[in-house]
Coordinates of C-alpha atoms and ligand atoms in Angstrom, one line a residue:
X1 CA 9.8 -25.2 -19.7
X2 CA 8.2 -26.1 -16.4
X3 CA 5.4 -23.4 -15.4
X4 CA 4.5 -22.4 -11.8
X5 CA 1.7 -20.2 -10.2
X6 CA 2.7 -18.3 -6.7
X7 CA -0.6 -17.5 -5.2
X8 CA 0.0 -14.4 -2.8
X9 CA 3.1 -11.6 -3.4
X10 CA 3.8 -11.0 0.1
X11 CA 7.5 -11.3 0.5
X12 CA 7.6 -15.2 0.8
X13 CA 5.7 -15.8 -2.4
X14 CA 7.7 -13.3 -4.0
X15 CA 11.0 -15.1 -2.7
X16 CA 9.6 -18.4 -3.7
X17 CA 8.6 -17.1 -7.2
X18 CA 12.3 -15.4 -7.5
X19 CA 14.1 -18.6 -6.6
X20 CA 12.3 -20.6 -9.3
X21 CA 12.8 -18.4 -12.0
X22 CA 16.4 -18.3 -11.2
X23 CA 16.4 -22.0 -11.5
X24 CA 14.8 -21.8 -14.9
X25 CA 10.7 -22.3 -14.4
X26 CA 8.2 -19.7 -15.9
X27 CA 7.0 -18.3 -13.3
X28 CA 3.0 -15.9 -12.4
X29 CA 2.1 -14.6 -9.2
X30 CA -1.2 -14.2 -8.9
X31 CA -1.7 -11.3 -5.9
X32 CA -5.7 -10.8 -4.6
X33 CA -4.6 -7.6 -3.7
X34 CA -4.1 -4.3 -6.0
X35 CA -0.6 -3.7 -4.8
X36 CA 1.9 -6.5 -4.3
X37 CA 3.8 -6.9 -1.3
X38 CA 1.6 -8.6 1.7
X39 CA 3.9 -7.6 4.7
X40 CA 5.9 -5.4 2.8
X41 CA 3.9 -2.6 1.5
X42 CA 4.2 1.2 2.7
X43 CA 1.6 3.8 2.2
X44 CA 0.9 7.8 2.8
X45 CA -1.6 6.4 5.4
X46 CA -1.8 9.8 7.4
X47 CA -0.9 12.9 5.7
X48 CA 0.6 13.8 2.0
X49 CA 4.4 12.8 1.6
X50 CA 4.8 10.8 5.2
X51 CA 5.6 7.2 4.3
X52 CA 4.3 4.7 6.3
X53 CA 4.9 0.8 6.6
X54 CA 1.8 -0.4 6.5
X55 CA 3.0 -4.0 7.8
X56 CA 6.6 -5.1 8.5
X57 CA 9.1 -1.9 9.2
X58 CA 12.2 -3.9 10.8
X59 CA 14.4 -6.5 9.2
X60 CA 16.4 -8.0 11.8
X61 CA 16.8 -11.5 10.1
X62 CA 16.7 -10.9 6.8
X63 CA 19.7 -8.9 5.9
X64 CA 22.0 -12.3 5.9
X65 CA 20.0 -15.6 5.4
X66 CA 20.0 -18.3 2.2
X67 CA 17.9 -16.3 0.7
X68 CA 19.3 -13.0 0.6
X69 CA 22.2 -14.3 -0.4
X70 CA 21.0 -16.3 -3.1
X71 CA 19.6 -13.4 -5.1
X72 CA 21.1 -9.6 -5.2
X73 CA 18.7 -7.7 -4.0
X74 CA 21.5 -4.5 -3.8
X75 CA 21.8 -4.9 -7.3
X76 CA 17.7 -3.6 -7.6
X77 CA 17.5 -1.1 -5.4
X78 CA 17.3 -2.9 -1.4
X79 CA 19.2 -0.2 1.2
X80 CA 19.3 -1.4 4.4
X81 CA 19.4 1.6 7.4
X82 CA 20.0 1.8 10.8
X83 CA 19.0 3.9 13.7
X84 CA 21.9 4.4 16.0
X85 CA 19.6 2.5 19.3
X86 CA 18.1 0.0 18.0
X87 CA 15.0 -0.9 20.4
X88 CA 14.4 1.3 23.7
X89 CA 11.8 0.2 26.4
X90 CA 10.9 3.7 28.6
X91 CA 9.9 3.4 32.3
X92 CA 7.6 5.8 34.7
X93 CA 9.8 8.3 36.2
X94 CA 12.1 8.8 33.2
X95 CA 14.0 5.6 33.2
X96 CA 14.6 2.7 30.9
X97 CA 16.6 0.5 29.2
X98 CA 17.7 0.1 25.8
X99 CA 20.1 -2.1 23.0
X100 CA 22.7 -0.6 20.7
X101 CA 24.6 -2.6 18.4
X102 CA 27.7 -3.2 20.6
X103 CA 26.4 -5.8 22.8
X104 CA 29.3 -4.6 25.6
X105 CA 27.6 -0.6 25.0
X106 CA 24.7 -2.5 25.7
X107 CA 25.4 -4.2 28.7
X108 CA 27.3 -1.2 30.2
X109 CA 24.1 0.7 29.7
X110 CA 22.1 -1.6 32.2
X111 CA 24.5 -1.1 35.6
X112 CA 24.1 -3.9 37.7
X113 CA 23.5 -6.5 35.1
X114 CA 25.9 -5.5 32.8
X115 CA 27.8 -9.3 33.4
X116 CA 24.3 -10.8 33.6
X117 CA 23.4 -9.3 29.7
X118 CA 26.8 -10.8 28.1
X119 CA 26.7 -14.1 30.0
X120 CA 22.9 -14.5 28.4
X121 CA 23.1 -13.0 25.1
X122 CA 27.3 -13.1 24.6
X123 CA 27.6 -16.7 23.9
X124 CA 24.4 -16.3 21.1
X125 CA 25.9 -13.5 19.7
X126 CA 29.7 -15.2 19.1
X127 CA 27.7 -18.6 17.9
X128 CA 25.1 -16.4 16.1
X129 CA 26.1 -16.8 12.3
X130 CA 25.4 -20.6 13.5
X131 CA 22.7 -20.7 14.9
X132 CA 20.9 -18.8 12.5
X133 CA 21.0 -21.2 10.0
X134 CA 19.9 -23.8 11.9
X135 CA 16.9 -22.1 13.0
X136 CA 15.6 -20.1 9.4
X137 CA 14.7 -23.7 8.3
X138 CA 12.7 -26.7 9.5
X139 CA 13.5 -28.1 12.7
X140 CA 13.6 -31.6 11.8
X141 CA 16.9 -31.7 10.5
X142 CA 20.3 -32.9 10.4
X143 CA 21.7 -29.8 12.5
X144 CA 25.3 -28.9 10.9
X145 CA 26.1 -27.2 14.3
X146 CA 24.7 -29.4 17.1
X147 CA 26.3 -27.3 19.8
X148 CA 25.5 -24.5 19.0
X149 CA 22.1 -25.2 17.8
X150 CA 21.6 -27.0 21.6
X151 CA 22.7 -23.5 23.4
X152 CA 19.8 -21.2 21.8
X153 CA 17.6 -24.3 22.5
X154 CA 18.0 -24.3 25.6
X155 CA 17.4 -20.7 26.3
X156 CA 14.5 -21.3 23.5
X157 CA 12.5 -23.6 25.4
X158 CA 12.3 -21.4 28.8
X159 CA 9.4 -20.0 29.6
X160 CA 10.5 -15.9 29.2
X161 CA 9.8 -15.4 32.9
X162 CA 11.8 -17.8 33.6
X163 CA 15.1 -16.6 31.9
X164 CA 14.2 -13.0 33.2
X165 CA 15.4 -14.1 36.3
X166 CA 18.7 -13.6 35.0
X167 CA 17.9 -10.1 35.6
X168 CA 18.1 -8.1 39.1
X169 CA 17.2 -4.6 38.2
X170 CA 13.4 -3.7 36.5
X171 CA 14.8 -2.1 33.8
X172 CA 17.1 -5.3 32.4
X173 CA 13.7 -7.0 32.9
X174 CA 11.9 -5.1 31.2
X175 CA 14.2 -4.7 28.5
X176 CA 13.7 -8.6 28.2
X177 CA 9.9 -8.8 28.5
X178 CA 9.5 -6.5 25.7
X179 CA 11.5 -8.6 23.0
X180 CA 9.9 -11.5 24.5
X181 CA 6.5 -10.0 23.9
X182 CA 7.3 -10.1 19.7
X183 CA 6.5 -14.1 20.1
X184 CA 2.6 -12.9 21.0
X185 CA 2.6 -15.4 23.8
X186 CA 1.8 -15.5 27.6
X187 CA 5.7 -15.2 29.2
X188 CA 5.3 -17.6 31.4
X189 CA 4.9 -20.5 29.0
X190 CA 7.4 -22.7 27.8
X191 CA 9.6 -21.7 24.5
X192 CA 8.1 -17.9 25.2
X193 CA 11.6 -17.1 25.1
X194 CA 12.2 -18.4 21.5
X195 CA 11.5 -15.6 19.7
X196 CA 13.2 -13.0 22.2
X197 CA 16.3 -15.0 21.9
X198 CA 16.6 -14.7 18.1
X199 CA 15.7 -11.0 17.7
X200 CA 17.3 -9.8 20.8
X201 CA 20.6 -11.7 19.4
X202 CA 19.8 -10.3 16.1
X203 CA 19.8 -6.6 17.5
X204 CA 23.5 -7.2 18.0
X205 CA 24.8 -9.2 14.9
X206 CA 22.7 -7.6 12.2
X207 CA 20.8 -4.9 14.2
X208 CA 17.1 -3.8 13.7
X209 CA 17.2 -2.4 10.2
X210 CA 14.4 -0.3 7.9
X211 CA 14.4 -0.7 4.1
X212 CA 15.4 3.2 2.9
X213 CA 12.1 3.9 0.8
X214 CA 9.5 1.8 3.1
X215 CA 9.4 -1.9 3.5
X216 CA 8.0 -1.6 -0.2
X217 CA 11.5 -1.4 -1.5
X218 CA 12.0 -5.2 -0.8
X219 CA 9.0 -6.1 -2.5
X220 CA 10.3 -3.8 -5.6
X221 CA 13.6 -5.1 -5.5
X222 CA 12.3 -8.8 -5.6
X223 CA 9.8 -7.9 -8.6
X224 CA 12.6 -6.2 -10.2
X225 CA 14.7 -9.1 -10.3
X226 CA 11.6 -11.3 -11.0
X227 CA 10.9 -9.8 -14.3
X228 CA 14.7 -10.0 -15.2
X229 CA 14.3 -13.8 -14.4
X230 CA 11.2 -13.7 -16.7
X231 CA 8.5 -13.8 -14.2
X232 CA 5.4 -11.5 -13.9
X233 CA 2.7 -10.3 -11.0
X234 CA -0.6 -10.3 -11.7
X235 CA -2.9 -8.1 -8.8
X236 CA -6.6 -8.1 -8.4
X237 CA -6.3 -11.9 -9.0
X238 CA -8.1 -13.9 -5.5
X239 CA -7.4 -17.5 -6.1
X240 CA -10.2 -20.0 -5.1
X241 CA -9.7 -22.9 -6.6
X242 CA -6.1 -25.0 -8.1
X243 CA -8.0 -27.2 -10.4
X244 CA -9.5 -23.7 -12.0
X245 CA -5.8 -22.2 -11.5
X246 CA -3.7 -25.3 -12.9
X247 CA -6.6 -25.3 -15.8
X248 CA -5.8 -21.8 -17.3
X249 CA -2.1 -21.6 -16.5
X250 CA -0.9 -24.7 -17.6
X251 CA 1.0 -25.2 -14.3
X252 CA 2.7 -28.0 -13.0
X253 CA 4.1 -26.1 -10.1
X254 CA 1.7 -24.2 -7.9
X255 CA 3.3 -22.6 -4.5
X256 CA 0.4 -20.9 -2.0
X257 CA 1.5 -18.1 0.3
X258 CA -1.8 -18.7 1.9
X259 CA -2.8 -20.0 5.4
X260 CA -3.2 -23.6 6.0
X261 CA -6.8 -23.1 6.3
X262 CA -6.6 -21.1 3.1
X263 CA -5.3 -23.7 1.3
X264 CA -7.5 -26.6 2.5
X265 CA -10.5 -24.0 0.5
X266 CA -8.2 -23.7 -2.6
X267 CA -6.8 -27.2 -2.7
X268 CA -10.3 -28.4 -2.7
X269 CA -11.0 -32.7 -2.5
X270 CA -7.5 -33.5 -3.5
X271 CA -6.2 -32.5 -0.2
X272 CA -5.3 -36.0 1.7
X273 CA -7.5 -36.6 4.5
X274 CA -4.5 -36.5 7.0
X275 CA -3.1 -33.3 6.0
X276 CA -6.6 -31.8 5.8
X277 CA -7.3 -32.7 9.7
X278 CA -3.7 -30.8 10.1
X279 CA -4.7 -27.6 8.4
X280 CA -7.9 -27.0 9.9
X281 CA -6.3 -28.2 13.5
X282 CA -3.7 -25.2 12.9
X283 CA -4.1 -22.8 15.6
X284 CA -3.6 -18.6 14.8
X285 CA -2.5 -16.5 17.5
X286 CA -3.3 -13.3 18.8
X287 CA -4.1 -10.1 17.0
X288 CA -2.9 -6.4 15.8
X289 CA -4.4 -3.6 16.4
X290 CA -2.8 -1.2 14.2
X291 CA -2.3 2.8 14.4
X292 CA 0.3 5.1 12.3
X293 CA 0.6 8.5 13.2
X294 CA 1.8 11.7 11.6
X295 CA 3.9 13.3 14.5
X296 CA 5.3 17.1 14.3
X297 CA 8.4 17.3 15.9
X298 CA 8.5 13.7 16.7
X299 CA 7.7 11.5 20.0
X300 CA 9.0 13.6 22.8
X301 CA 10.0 10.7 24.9
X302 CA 10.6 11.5 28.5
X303 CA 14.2 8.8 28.7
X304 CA 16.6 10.5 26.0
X305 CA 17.3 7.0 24.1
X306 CA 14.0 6.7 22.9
X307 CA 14.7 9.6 21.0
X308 CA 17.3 7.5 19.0
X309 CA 15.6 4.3 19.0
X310 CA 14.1 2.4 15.4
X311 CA 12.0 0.3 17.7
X312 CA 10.0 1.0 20.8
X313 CA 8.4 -1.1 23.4
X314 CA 5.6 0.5 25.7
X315 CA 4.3 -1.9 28.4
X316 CA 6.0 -0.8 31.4
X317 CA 7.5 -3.6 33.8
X318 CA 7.9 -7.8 33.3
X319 CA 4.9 -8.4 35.2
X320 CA 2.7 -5.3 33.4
X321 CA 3.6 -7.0 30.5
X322 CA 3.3 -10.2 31.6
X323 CA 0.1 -9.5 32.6
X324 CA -1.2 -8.0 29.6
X325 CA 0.3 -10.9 27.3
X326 CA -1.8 -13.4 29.6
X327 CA -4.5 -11.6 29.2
X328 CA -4.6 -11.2 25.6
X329 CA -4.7 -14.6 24.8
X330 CA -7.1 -15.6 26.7
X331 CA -9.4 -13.2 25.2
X332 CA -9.7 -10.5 26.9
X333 CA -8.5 -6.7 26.2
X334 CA -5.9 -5.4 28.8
X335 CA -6.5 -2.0 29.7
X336 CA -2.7 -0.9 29.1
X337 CA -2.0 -3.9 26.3
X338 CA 1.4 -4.4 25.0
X339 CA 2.3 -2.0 22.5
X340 CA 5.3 -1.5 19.6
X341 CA 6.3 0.8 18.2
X342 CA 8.4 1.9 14.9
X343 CA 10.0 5.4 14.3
X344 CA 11.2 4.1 11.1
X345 CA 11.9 8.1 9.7
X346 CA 15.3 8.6 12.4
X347 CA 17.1 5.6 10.1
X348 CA 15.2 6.8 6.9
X349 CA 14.6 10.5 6.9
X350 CA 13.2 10.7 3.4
X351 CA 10.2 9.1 5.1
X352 CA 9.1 12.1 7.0
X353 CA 7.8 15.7 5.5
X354 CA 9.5 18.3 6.9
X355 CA 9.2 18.1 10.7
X356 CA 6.6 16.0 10.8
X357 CA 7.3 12.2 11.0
X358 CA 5.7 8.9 10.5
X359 CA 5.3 6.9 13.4
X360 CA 3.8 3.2 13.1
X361 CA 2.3 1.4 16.2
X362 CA 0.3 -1.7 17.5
X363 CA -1.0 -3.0 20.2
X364 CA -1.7 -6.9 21.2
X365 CA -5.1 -7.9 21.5
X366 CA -7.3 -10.9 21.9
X367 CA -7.2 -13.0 18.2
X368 CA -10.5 -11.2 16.6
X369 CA -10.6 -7.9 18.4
X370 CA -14.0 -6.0 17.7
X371 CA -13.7 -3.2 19.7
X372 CA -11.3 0.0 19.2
X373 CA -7.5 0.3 21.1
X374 CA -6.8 3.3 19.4
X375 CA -6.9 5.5 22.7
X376 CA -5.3 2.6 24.7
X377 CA -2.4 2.9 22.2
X378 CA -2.1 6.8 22.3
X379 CA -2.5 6.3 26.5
X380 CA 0.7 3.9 26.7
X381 CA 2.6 6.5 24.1
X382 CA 1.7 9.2 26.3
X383 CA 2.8 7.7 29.9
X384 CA 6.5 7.9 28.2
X385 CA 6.4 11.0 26.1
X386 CA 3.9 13.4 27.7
X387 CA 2.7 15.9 25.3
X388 CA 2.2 13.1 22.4
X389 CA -1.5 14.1 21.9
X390 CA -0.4 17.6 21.0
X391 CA 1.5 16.7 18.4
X392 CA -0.3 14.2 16.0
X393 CA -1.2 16.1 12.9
X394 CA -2.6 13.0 11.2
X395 CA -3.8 9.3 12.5
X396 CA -5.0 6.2 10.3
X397 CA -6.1 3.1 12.2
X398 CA -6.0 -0.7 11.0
X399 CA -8.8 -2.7 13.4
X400 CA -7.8 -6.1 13.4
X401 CA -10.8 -6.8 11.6
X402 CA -9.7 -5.0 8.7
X403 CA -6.4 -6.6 8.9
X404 CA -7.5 -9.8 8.5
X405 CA -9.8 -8.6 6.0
X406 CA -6.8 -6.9 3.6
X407 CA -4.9 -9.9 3.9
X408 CA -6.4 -13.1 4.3
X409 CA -3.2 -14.4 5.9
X410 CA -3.4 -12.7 9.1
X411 CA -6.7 -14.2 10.4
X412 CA -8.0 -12.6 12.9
X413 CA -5.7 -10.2 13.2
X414 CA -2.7 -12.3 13.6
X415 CA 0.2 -10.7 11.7
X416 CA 2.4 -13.9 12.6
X417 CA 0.0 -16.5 10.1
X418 CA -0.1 -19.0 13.0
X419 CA 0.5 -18.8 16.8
X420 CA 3.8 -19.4 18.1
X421 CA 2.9 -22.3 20.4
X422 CA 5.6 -24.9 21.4
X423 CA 4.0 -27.4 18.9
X424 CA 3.8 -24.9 16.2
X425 CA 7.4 -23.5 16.6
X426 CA 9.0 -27.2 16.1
X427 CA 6.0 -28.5 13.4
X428 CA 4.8 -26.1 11.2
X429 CA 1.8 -25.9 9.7
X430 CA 2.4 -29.7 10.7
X431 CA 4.5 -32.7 11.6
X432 CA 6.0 -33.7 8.6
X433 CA 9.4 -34.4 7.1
X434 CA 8.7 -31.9 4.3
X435 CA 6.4 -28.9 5.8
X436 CA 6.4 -27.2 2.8
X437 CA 4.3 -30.7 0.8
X438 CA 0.8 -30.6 0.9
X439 CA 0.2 -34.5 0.0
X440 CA -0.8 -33.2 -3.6
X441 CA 1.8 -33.5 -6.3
X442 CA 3.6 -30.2 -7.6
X443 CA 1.6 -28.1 -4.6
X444 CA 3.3 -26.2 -2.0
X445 CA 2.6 -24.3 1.4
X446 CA 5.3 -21.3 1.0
X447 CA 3.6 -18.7 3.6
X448 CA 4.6 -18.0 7.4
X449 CA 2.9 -20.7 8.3
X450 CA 5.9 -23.0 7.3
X451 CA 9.4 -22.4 9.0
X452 CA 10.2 -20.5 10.2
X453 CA 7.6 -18.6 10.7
X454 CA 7.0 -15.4 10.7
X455 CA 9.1 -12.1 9.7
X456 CA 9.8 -11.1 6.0
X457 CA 12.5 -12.9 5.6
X458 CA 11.3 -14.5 2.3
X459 CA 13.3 -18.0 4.1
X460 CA 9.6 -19.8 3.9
X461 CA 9.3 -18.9 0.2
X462 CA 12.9 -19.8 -0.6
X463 CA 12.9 -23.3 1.2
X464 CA 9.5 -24.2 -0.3
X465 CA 10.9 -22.9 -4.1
X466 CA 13.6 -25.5 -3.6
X467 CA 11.7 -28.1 -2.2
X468 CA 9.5 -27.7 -5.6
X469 CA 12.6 -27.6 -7.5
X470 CA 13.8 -31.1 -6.0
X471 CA 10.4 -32.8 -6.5
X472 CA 10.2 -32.1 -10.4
Ligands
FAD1 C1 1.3 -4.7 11.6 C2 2.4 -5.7 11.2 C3 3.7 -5.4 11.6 C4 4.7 -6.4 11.3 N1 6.0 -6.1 11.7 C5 7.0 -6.9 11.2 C6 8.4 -6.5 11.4 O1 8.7 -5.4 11.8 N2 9.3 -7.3 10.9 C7 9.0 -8.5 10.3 O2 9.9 -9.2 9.9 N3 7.7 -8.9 10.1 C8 6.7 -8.1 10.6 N4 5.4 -8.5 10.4 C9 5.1 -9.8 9.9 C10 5.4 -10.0 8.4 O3 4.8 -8.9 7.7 C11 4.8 -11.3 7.9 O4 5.3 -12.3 8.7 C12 5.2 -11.5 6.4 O5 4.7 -10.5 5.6 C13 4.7 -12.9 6.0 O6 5.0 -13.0 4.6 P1 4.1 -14.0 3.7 O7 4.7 -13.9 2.3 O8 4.1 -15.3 4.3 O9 2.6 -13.5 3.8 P2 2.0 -12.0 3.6 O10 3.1 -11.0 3.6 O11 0.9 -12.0 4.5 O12 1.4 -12.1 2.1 C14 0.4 -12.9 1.7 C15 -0.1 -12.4 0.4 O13 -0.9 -13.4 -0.2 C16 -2.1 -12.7 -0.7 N5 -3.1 -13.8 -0.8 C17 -3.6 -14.5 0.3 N6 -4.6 -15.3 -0.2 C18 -4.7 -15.2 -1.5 C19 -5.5 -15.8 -2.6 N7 -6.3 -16.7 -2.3 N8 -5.3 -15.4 -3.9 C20 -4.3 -14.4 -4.2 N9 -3.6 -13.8 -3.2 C21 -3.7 -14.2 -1.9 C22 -2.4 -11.7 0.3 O14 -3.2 -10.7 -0.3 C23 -1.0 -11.1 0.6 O15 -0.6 -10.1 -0.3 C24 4.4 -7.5 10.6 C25 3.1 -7.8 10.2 C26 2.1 -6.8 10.4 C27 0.7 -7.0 9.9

């Protein structure tokens, strides 16, 4: 029976692990942590019986991808839950904008460019089912739907304040700017629009959905189904080095859920020269700053569909935002930074105790962020829902320092293991036929530093599992 090691549980080692021992191979995770999960963890950061998702809270793209439909998750436990809006962006003055499901709701909703929101996002959303298979996998690739893989490229590779000028009113703009923003990138850049695209599409398809139970639940259901397929996690286990690892586990398979950089470390002198240069050239983004609150009463958000809304982005209008993005990556800390915003407990009430809810936050900052943006957080809450301050009962803050130091993946604080430059979108973690191949026979890059990309979607882990699979 082949063997494999998985270094790192996050959710694409744990869906890399899964689709191995489906196919037959004995498989160990080895997790440095002392709870699986990575990005899919939740926590009683705050107060007593308030659940928190201490990384990823919304699922927009994994509900329906090869992955999720190769295993059955449903069958261990996964719910899926939806808030009925499922991102809001609040303006001064009471206004705003915000997305529902019904992509026609949603466009009614924003007045005078109700015609300008279908003609952008209508033809994605028909094609959608399309398109997203062509983009949760490598791009170099035989595309089975050219056409419709050549619309969202299109829109893709538009700088996002470029395709904001779709828009007429500030609100529709706004609306756009903050799901731009989840790409971590100045907007005025080319392919800033990438990300936006997909998970403003998504909203509409397959909306913005929590795990009921925490994000944790996907990590349980995937461990469940692991030990059924024979597998086994092992925590408190910090992997160094794969001649040590291979050694004592008799593996012929090793898969790392680690960074590029990570890897160079653990692979050691085996690691081609060529592939080496790659993984040291690979470029991280910009960072978290992290804060979860315990909330009485909830956020009491001055525009009513905030009140209703999973998702919330605080930044104010396309060229605050704008401005704060550009700032951020080059290095310096906005004053009002970019901030989002989950209020995970209206989908999944069992999260909250009694009145008082959980509310998980972060800003963008500059990759490496030493300083503190707690109060710049609670400010940008508090210019849409006055009264905020009063009403936190309980606070626990994640610098990006400590971040990156609880998971070695998101270096320097960045939770998307790799910056989402034009480059790195198309040739991740670098050009190569097979992304997943390190040069080194039987080992394998599986983390979100492969496509594509970030989000626990376990499709890194899944794609790299079979690319193992067809190399033995
Ligand atoms: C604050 C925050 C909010 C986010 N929000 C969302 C969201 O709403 N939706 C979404 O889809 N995504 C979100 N993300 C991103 C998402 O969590 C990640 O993209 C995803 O978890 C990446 O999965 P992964 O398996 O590649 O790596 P990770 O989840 O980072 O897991 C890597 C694991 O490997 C372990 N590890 C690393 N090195 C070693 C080693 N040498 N030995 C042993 N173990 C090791 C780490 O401890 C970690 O457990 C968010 C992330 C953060 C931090």
């Amino acid at each position: 029976m082949t063997r494999a090691i998985v270094v790192g549980s996050g959710p694409n080692g744990l869906a890399a692990a899964l689709t191995l021992a489906v196919a037959g191979v004995d498989v160990t995770v080895l997790e440095a942590a002392a709870t699986p999960g990575g990005g899919t963890r939740s926590v009683e950061a705050t107060v007593p019986g308030v659940l928190h998702d201490e990384c990823s809270g919304f699922h927009p793209l994994a509900v329906d991808n090869a992955f999720s439909r190769s295993v059955d998750l449903k069958a261990a436990g996964l719910r899926w839950a939806w808030s009925e809006v499922q991102y809001a962006h609040p303006l001064e003055g009471g206004r705003g904008s915000s997305v529902v499901r019904s992509l026609e709701a949603t466009a009614e909703g924003l007045g005078h460019d109700a015609g300008r929101y279908r003609r952008v996002f209508g033809p994605l959303d028909r094609r959608f089912d399309k398109i997203v298979t062509e983009f949760l996998q490598p791009m170099l690739h035989l595309p089975r739907h050219p056409f419709a893989l050549a619309g969202f490229g299109s829109l893709s590779a538009m700088p996002a304040t470029l395709l904001a000028r779709n828009f007429r009113t500030e609100e529709a703009q706004a609306l756009w700017a903050g799901v731009a923003a989840h790409a971590f990138r100045p907007l005025g850049s080319s392919f800033s629009s990438a990300i936006g695209v997909a998970l403003g599409t998504a909203a509409h398809r397959y909306g913005w959905p929590v795990a009921v139970g925490g994000s944790r639940a996907i990590t349980d259901a995937m461990i469940t189904l692991l030990a059924q397929n024979g597998g086994r996690v092992i925590t408190g286990e910090r992997v160094t080095s794969l001649d040590a690892v291979r050694k004592e586990h008799e593996a012929e398979l090793v898969l790392l859920d680690t960074s590029p950089r990570a890897a160079v470390g653990i692979i050691g002198d085996r690691l081609p020269q060529r592939v080496r240069r790659a993984y040291e050239r690979y470029r991280h983004g910009t960072g978290a700053f992290q804060v979860a609150f315990a909330v009485q009463g909830g956020i009491p958000w001055t525009y009513e569909p905030t009140r209703r809304a999973g998702t919330v982005h605080l930044g104010g209008t396309l060229a605050e935002i704008g401005a704060a993005e550009r700032e951020t990556w080059r290095g310096r800390m906005p004053e009002r930074p970019f901030v989002l915003l989950g209020q995970q407990s209206l989908a999944d009430p069992g999260r909250a105790q009694g009145d008082v809810h959980p509310i998980d936050a972060y800003a963008h900052v500059p990759a490496g962020f030493q300083g503190d943006a707690t109060q710049a957080i609670i400010s940008q809450i508090e210019r849409y829902a006055p009264g905020f301050r009063d009403r936190i009962v309980g606070t626990a803050v994640r610098s990006s320092t400590q971040i990156s130091k609880q998971n070695a993946n998101y270096v320097g604080g960045d939770i998307c293991t790799g910056a989402n430059t034009p480059r790195q979108l198309v040739f991740r973690p670098r050009a190569a036929l097979n992304p997943y191949a390190t040069g080194v026979p039987g080992v394998y890059l599986c983390s979100a530093a492969t496509p594509p990309g970030a989000g626990a979607h376990g499709m890194c882990g899944y794609l790299a599992a079979r690319s193992a699979l067809e190399g033995l």
